[in-house]
Short mmCIF file of C-alpha atoms in Angstrom, two decimals:
data_model
loop_
_atom_site.label_atom_id
_atom_site.label_comp_id
_atom_site.label_asym_id
_atom_site.label_seq_id
_atom_site.Cartn_x
_atom_site.Cartn_y
_atom_site.Cartn_z
CA MET N 57 0.00 0.00 0.00
CA SER N 58 2.74 2.41 -0.95
CA ASP N 59 2.08 5.76 -2.63
CA ARG N 60 5.44 7.36 -1.95
CA THR N 61 6.35 7.63 -5.63
CA GLU N 62 3.22 9.75 -6.20
CA ARG N 63 3.86 12.54 -3.73
CA PRO N 64 2.88 16.04 -4.94
CA THR N 65 5.75 18.37 -5.67
CA ALA N 66 6.02 22.05 -4.88
CA ASP N 67 4.56 22.78 -8.33
CA GLU N 68 1.53 20.57 -7.73
CA PRO N 69 -0.35 21.94 -4.70
CA ASN N 70 -3.39 20.02 -3.47
CA ALA N 71 -6.40 21.08 -1.45
CA THR N 72 -6.61 19.68 2.03
CA THR N 73 -9.49 17.38 2.86
CA GLY N 74 -12.38 19.05 4.60
CA THR N 75 -14.07 16.36 6.66
CA THR N 76 -11.77 16.04 9.63
CA GLY N 77 -10.19 19.52 9.34
CA PRO N 78 -9.02 20.09 11.83
CA VAL N 79 -2.72 2.94 35.97
CA GLU N 80 0.68 2.90 36.93
CA ALA N 81 3.32 2.02 34.42
CA SER N 82 7.07 1.99 34.15
CA PRO N 83 9.50 1.53 31.29
CA SER N 84 10.43 -2.04 30.48
CA ALA N 85 13.69 -3.34 31.85
CA ALA N 86 16.62 -3.22 29.47
CA GLY N 87 16.45 -5.96 26.90
CA THR N 88 12.87 -6.94 27.72
CA ALA N 89 9.77 -6.24 25.69
CA GLY N 90 7.09 -3.84 26.90
CA THR N 91 3.47 -3.67 25.77
CA THR N 92 4.52 -2.75 22.23
CA GLY N 93 6.62 -5.89 21.71
CA GLU N 94 9.82 -3.84 21.22
CA THR N 95 12.76 -4.15 23.60
CA ASP N 96 14.58 -1.19 25.11
CA LEU N 97 17.71 -2.23 23.20
CA GLU N 98 15.75 -2.06 19.93
CA LYS N 99 14.32 1.33 20.89
CA GLY N 100 17.79 2.64 21.70
CA ALA N 101 19.19 1.41 18.42
CA ARG N 102 16.30 3.00 16.52
CA THR N 103 16.81 6.35 18.27
CA ALA N 104 20.55 6.29 17.64
CA GLU N 105 19.97 5.42 13.99
CA GLY N 106 17.65 8.41 13.57
CA ALA N 107 20.05 10.77 15.36
CA ALA N 108 22.91 9.62 13.15
CA GLY N 109 20.98 10.57 10.03
CA GLY N 110 21.94 14.25 10.23
CA THR N 111 19.04 16.69 9.83
CA PRO N 112 16.09 15.83 12.10
CA LEU N 113 12.80 14.96 10.45
CA LEU N 114 11.16 17.84 12.34
CA GLU N 115 12.84 20.61 14.28
CA VAL N 116 10.95 23.27 16.24
CA ARG N 117 13.13 26.25 17.17
CA ASP N 118 12.17 28.88 19.74
CA LEU N 119 8.48 28.78 18.75
CA ALA N 120 6.19 31.43 20.25
CA VAL N 121 2.39 31.48 19.85
CA GLU N 122 0.09 34.16 21.26
CA PHE N 123 -3.67 34.59 21.52
CA ARG N 124 -5.29 38.00 21.85
CA THR N 125 -8.15 37.83 24.37
CA ARG N 126 -10.28 40.32 26.30
CA GLU N 127 -8.11 39.65 29.35
CA GLY N 128 -4.92 40.40 27.40
CA VAL N 129 -2.35 38.51 25.34
CA ALA N 130 -2.09 34.85 26.31
CA ARG N 131 1.39 33.48 25.66
CA ALA N 132 0.37 29.87 25.01
CA VAL N 133 3.76 28.80 23.65
CA ASN N 134 6.84 30.66 24.81
CA GLY N 135 10.15 29.67 23.19
CA VAL N 136 9.55 25.94 22.64
CA SER N 137 12.30 23.93 20.92
CA TYR N 138 12.39 20.20 20.21
CA SER N 139 13.20 17.79 17.39
CA VAL N 140 12.05 14.39 16.15
CA ASN N 141 14.00 11.91 14.04
CA ALA N 142 12.61 9.39 11.56
CA GLY N 143 11.37 6.31 13.41
CA GLU N 144 11.52 8.05 16.80
CA THR N 145 8.73 8.69 19.30
CA LEU N 146 8.80 11.95 21.25
CA ALA N 147 6.23 12.18 24.05
CA VAL N 148 5.18 15.71 25.01
CA LEU N 149 3.78 15.72 28.56
CA GLY N 150 2.13 18.30 30.76
CA GLU N 151 -1.11 19.39 32.36
CA SER N 152 -3.97 20.81 30.30
CA GLY N 153 -3.13 24.34 29.19
CA SER N 154 0.63 23.81 29.04
CA GLY N 155 0.80 24.48 25.29
CA LYS N 156 1.16 20.91 23.97
CA SER N 157 -1.75 20.98 21.53
CA VAL N 158 -1.15 24.59 20.45
CA THR N 159 2.40 23.65 19.44
CA ALA N 160 1.00 20.75 17.39
CA GLN N 161 -1.54 23.02 15.70
CA ALA N 162 1.23 25.44 14.79
CA ILE N 163 3.21 22.59 13.23
CA MET N 164 0.17 21.48 11.23
CA GLY N 165 -0.74 25.05 10.22
CA ILE N 166 -4.26 24.84 11.66
CA LEU N 167 -4.14 27.56 14.32
CA ASP N 168 -7.27 29.71 14.61
CA THR N 169 -6.00 33.04 13.34
CA PRO N 170 -7.26 35.34 14.70
CA PRO N 171 -7.15 35.28 17.69
CA GLY N 172 -3.97 33.17 17.55
CA ARG N 173 -0.75 34.11 15.83
CA ILE N 174 2.79 32.74 15.60
CA ALA N 175 4.91 35.43 17.21
CA GLY N 176 8.30 33.94 16.42
CA GLY N 177 10.47 30.90 15.81
CA GLU N 178 10.92 28.28 13.10
CA ILE N 179 9.30 24.93 12.29
CA ARG N 180 11.62 22.99 9.99
CA PHE N 181 10.41 19.82 8.29
CA ARG N 182 13.25 18.04 6.48
CA GLY N 183 15.19 21.29 6.68
CA GLU N 184 12.43 23.44 5.14
CA ASP N 185 10.85 26.15 7.32
CA LEU N 186 7.10 25.53 7.16
CA LEU N 187 6.33 29.05 8.38
CA THR N 188 7.80 30.58 5.21
CA LEU N 189 5.79 28.42 2.78
CA SER N 190 2.72 29.48 0.83
CA GLU N 191 -0.64 28.14 2.01
CA ASP N 192 -0.90 25.94 -1.10
CA ARG N 193 2.46 24.35 -0.35
CA ARG N 194 1.57 23.78 3.30
CA ARG N 195 -1.74 22.23 2.25
CA ALA N 196 0.16 19.80 0.04
CA ILE N 197 2.32 18.77 3.00
CA ARG N 198 -0.52 18.60 5.52
CA GLY N 199 -2.13 15.16 5.49
CA ASP N 200 0.37 13.83 2.96
CA ARG N 201 3.74 14.33 4.68
CA ILE N 202 2.59 15.32 8.19
CA ALA N 203 -0.65 13.95 9.62
CA MET N 204 -2.48 14.39 12.92
CA ILE N 205 -4.67 12.17 15.07
CA PHE N 206 -7.09 14.33 17.04
CA GLN N 207 -8.11 13.56 20.60
CA ASP N 208 -11.90 13.44 20.13
CA ALA N 209 -12.66 11.09 17.26
CA LEU N 210 -16.43 11.59 17.42
CA SER N 211 -16.24 15.36 16.96
CA SER N 212 -13.36 15.12 14.45
CA LEU N 213 -15.25 12.82 12.09
CA ASN N 214 -18.11 14.18 9.99
CA PRO N 215 -21.33 12.66 11.40
CA VAL N 216 -23.25 12.77 8.10
CA LEU N 217 -20.64 11.03 5.94
CA SER N 218 -19.73 7.36 6.10
CA VAL N 219 -16.30 6.48 7.45
CA GLY N 220 -15.44 4.90 4.10
CA TYR N 221 -16.18 8.15 2.29
CA GLN N 222 -14.04 10.12 4.73
CA LEU N 223 -11.12 7.68 4.48
CA GLY N 224 -11.39 7.56 0.71
CA GLU N 225 -11.39 11.34 0.41
CA MET N 226 -7.67 11.35 1.19
CA PHE N 227 -7.02 9.34 -1.98
CA ARG N 228 -9.52 11.26 -4.12
CA VAL N 229 -8.08 14.66 -3.18
CA HIS N 230 -4.35 13.88 -2.90
CA ARG N 231 -4.03 10.99 -5.37
CA GLY N 232 -6.82 11.59 -7.88
CA ALA N 233 -8.36 8.16 -7.21
CA SER N 234 -11.80 7.21 -8.51
CA ARG N 235 -14.64 6.59 -6.05
CA ARG N 236 -14.29 2.81 -6.46
CA GLU N 237 -10.53 2.93 -5.95
CA ALA N 238 -10.93 5.20 -2.93
CA ARG N 239 -13.51 2.84 -1.39
CA ASP N 240 -11.20 -0.14 -1.89
CA ARG N 241 -8.35 1.73 -0.21
CA ALA N 242 -10.67 2.67 2.66
CA VAL N 243 -11.49 -1.01 3.21
CA GLU N 244 -7.80 -1.85 3.06
CA LEU N 245 -7.01 0.77 5.71
CA MET N 246 -9.83 -0.40 7.99
CA ASP N 247 -8.45 -3.92 7.76
CA ARG N 248 -4.97 -2.60 8.50
CA VAL N 249 -6.09 -1.04 11.80
CA ARG N 250 -7.97 -4.24 12.69
CA ILE N 251 -11.57 -3.13 12.37
CA PRO N 252 -13.61 -6.36 12.08
CA ALA N 253 -15.75 -6.92 8.95
CA ALA N 254 -14.27 -3.84 7.27
CA ARG N 255 -15.92 -4.42 3.88
CA GLU N 256 -19.34 -4.75 5.50
CA ARG N 257 -18.83 -1.69 7.73
CA VAL N 258 -17.20 0.70 5.28
CA ASN N 259 -20.53 2.46 4.69
CA ASP N 260 -21.33 2.84 8.40
CA TYR N 261 -21.35 6.24 10.09
CA PRO N 262 -19.14 7.35 13.00
CA HIS N 263 -21.86 7.01 15.65
CA GLN N 264 -22.21 3.32 14.75
CA PHE N 265 -18.70 2.56 16.01
CA SER N 266 -17.41 2.29 19.57
CA GLY N 267 -14.95 4.87 20.92
CA GLY N 268 -12.00 2.54 20.38
CA MET N 269 -13.07 1.74 16.80
CA ARG N 270 -13.53 5.44 16.00
CA GLN N 271 -10.01 6.11 17.24
CA ARG N 272 -8.75 3.32 14.96
CA ILE N 273 -10.50 5.08 12.07
CA MET N 274 -8.69 8.30 12.96
CA ILE N 275 -5.39 6.38 12.97
CA ALA N 276 -6.26 4.89 9.57
CA MET N 277 -7.02 8.36 8.21
CA ALA N 278 -3.67 9.67 9.45
CA LEU N 279 -1.83 6.69 7.92
CA ALA N 280 -3.68 6.79 4.61
CA LEU N 281 -0.95 8.51 2.60
CA GLU N 282 1.95 7.01 4.58
CA PRO N 283 3.21 10.30 6.08
CA ASP N 284 6.71 10.83 7.39
CA LEU N 285 5.45 12.27 10.69
CA ILE N 286 2.33 11.71 12.76
CA ILE N 287 1.22 13.94 15.63
CA ALA N 288 -1.08 12.04 18.02
CA ASP N 289 -2.92 14.49 20.29
CA GLU N 290 -4.24 12.59 23.33
CA PRO N 291 -5.14 9.54 21.18
CA THR N 292 -6.37 7.50 24.17
CA THR N 293 -8.55 10.12 25.88
CA ALA N 294 -11.85 8.71 27.24
CA LEU N 295 -10.88 5.12 26.37
CA ASP N 296 -10.75 2.41 29.00
CA VAL N 297 -7.37 1.00 30.01
CA THR N 298 -7.61 -2.14 27.86
CA VAL N 299 -8.52 -0.17 24.73
CA GLN N 300 -5.79 2.38 25.50
CA ALA N 301 -3.21 -0.39 25.46
CA GLN N 302 -4.57 -1.76 22.17
CA VAL N 303 -4.49 1.67 20.49
CA MET N 304 -0.94 2.39 21.68
CA GLU N 305 0.26 -1.04 20.59
CA LEU N 306 -1.28 -0.48 17.15
CA LEU N 307 0.37 2.94 16.81
CA ALA N 308 3.77 1.55 17.81
CA GLU N 309 3.46 -1.37 15.37
CA LEU N 310 2.49 0.86 12.45
CA GLN N 311 5.25 3.33 13.30
CA ARG N 312 7.86 0.57 13.14
CA GLU N 313 6.42 -0.72 9.86
CA PHE N 314 6.48 2.67 8.10
CA ARG N 315 9.44 4.14 10.09
CA MET N 316 7.50 7.32 10.82
CA GLY N 317 8.37 9.94 13.35
CA LEU N 318 5.73 10.19 16.08
CA ILE N 319 4.91 13.05 18.44
CA LEU N 320 2.69 11.72 21.20
CA ILE N 321 0.90 14.43 23.19
CA THR N 322 -0.56 13.37 26.52
CA HIS N 323 -0.87 14.17 30.22
CA ASP N 324 -0.78 10.46 31.16
CA LEU N 325 2.74 9.31 32.01
CA GLY N 326 1.60 5.69 32.18
CA VAL N 327 0.51 5.70 28.53
CA VAL N 328 3.95 6.62 27.18
CA ALA N 329 6.16 4.51 29.44
CA ASP N 330 6.62 1.68 26.95
CA VAL N 331 6.31 3.51 23.62
CA ALA N 332 8.34 6.75 23.86
CA ASP N 333 12.05 7.13 23.14
CA ARG N 334 12.33 10.65 24.57
CA ILE N 335 10.11 12.89 26.67
CA ALA N 336 9.66 16.66 26.65
CA VAL N 337 7.78 18.05 29.66
CA MET N 338 5.90 21.34 29.16
CA TYR N 339 4.62 23.80 31.72
CA ALA N 340 3.03 27.21 31.09
CA GLY N 341 4.10 27.27 27.44
CA ARG N 342 7.74 26.24 28.01
CA ILE N 343 9.79 23.07 27.85
CA VAL N 344 10.96 22.50 31.44
CA GLU N 345 12.70 19.14 30.99
CA THR N 346 13.80 16.78 28.22
CA ALA N 347 15.28 13.33 28.70
CA PRO N 348 15.33 9.77 27.37
CA VAL N 349 12.27 8.01 28.78
CA LYS N 350 14.03 5.58 31.13
CA GLU N 351 16.27 8.27 32.61
CA LEU N 352 13.37 10.63 33.24
CA TYR N 353 11.31 7.97 35.00
CA ALA N 354 14.28 6.86 37.09
CA ALA N 355 15.52 10.31 38.13
CA PRO N 356 13.64 13.47 37.09
CA ALA N 357 15.64 16.70 37.05
CA HIS N 358 12.80 19.19 37.47
CA PRO N 359 10.42 19.52 40.45
CA TYR N 360 7.38 19.62 38.14
CA THR N 361 8.34 16.34 36.47
CA LYS N 362 9.01 14.84 39.88
CA GLY N 363 5.55 15.93 41.02
CA LEU N 364 3.89 14.39 37.97
CA LEU N 365 5.63 11.07 38.59
CA GLU N 366 4.77 11.07 42.28
CA SER N 367 1.09 11.67 41.48
CA ILE N 368 0.79 8.36 39.58
CA PRO N 369 -1.24 5.87 41.66
CA ARG N 370 0.91 3.00 42.99
CA LEU N 371 -0.21 -0.41 44.15
CA ASP N 372 2.30 -0.35 47.00
CA HIS N 373 0.73 2.89 48.32
CA LYS N 374 -2.71 1.38 48.82
CA GLY N 375 -4.59 3.16 51.58
CA LYS N 376 -2.28 6.19 51.52
CA GLU N 377 -3.24 9.68 50.41
CA LEU N 378 -2.56 10.25 46.70
CA TYR N 379 0.08 12.93 46.09
CA ALA N 380 -1.01 16.02 44.15
CA ILE N 381 0.92 19.08 43.03
CA LYS N 382 -0.52 21.97 45.01
CA GLY N 383 -2.20 24.90 43.32
CA LEU N 384 -3.15 25.40 39.69
CA PRO N 385 -1.22 26.28 36.51
CA PRO N 386 -0.84 30.06 36.08
CA SER N 387 -2.94 32.22 33.81
CA LEU N 388 -1.21 32.56 30.45
CA THR N 389 -2.19 36.24 30.35
CA ALA N 390 -0.44 36.94 33.67
CA LEU N 391 2.51 34.60 34.05
CA PRO N 392 4.41 35.01 37.34
CA ALA N 393 7.84 36.63 37.34
CA GLY N 394 10.85 34.35 37.39
CA CYS N 395 10.13 30.64 37.10
CA SER N 396 6.48 30.05 36.16
CA PHE N 397 6.36 27.01 38.43
CA HIS N 398 7.65 28.73 41.58
CA PRO N 399 4.19 29.37 43.19
CA ARG N 400 3.62 25.58 43.25
CA CYS N 401 7.20 24.38 43.72
CA PRO N 402 8.27 22.80 47.03
CA MET N 403 11.89 23.72 46.30
CA ALA N 404 11.34 27.38 45.37
CA GLU N 405 13.80 29.96 46.71
CA GLU N 406 13.95 33.74 46.44
CA ARG N 407 15.94 33.48 43.21
CA CYS N 408 13.08 31.54 41.58
CA THR N 409 10.66 34.46 42.01
CA THR N 410 12.77 36.91 40.03
CA GLU N 411 15.02 34.98 37.65
CA SER N 412 13.64 32.79 34.86
CA PRO N 413 15.82 29.68 34.58
CA PRO N 414 17.32 28.80 31.18
CA LEU N 415 17.30 25.23 29.93
CA HIS N 416 20.40 23.82 31.63
CA THR N 417 22.32 20.84 30.24
CA VAL N 418 22.14 18.13 32.90
CA LEU N 419 25.50 16.81 34.09
CA ASP N 420 26.29 13.42 35.60
CA THR N 421 28.19 12.88 38.87
CA SER N 422 31.50 13.38 37.03
CA GLU N 423 30.26 16.74 35.66
CA ALA N 424 30.02 15.36 32.11
CA PRO N 425 26.99 16.42 30.00
CA VAL N 426 24.25 13.78 29.79
CA PRO N 427 23.15 13.43 26.12
CA GLY N 428 19.57 14.55 25.55
CA ARG N 429 19.00 15.73 29.15
CA ASP N 430 18.03 19.33 29.92
CA SER N 431 16.23 21.00 32.82
CA ALA N 432 14.85 24.53 33.23
CA CYS N 433 15.43 24.68 36.98
CA HIS N 434 17.96 26.63 39.04
CA TYR N 435 18.17 23.67 41.41
CA TRP N 436 18.18 20.76 39.00
CA LYS N 437 21.17 19.17 40.74
CA GLU N 438 19.32 19.04 44.05
CA THR N 439 16.23 17.62 42.32
CA LEU N 440 18.18 15.02 40.39
CA HIS N 441 20.48 13.84 43.14
CA GLY N 442 18.00 14.36 45.93
#
């Protein structure tokens, strides 16, 4: 099911499709398989292979996004930088309102403007800055080269069109397929994401599917044109634990098959434990920590990350009070001076109230830089080494 030889060029812009528009867990031990069937050694080799390839698949540099509201300018994304290699999974974690989804929308080019606007930065896909491209060129890339799985499948799918029609539209618009060809490809995709009796159900409507099956349809839609990068925005929201595991296993399997880059946006640390290669933690529009997944779970270097990990329910804490980070995230129209996390931080000192911490490179006990580890905390050493 390969269409890679038929990709549109810069001189052949396409219209975007209109229907979708817009537990406790821990990483597997080294050398053992997690829920995705991939060992940590295999994950490490895959990450190293992508990093050795030179230019990242996607690189976000100092991105800033603002929204003009009646209360003032909300700085939803404030200097975010991260990269993703081919075949790598980057999990972006944080509470609601931290800027995770807004960053994804900026990458996809689907921000509501106005009131939103990109105030600065670069978004480079295969070395090309997406923010400098014409809308026709971005439309050709969107859906074909970069695809997105939205968090609410029921509201993302058109309720008055069959799922087969919506899946087939990708091939009709981007590949010029006939209706019959598009329907056949839709059936093929539904089979690929393990929807039972796909040929009999291709003409069914979204409300006739369960939540887990609708999410599989969204995954099929994102995979339709075999993109290089998929952004999955809370793909397991409102699904029960068993279905969550099935959806994540399916995503991981398809990613390995097509060697796609994957950005997984979530607030659930348990969901990403076995599928992510690296984690970027966001708070109040900023990246506050980045690290390989096993290292972050074993020893966080930022108090916010530490608080998130400690708030995961544990079987060995049965009967004890569940830990919660005190307070609420700050208003994006009135961010506190200094470190945005200081009003909620148990380690905050006077310096934290006046001086915004840069993203420090984390050092090991011998003062050597730890590859891929950064922390935006004045006291990262005390947090890391306890």
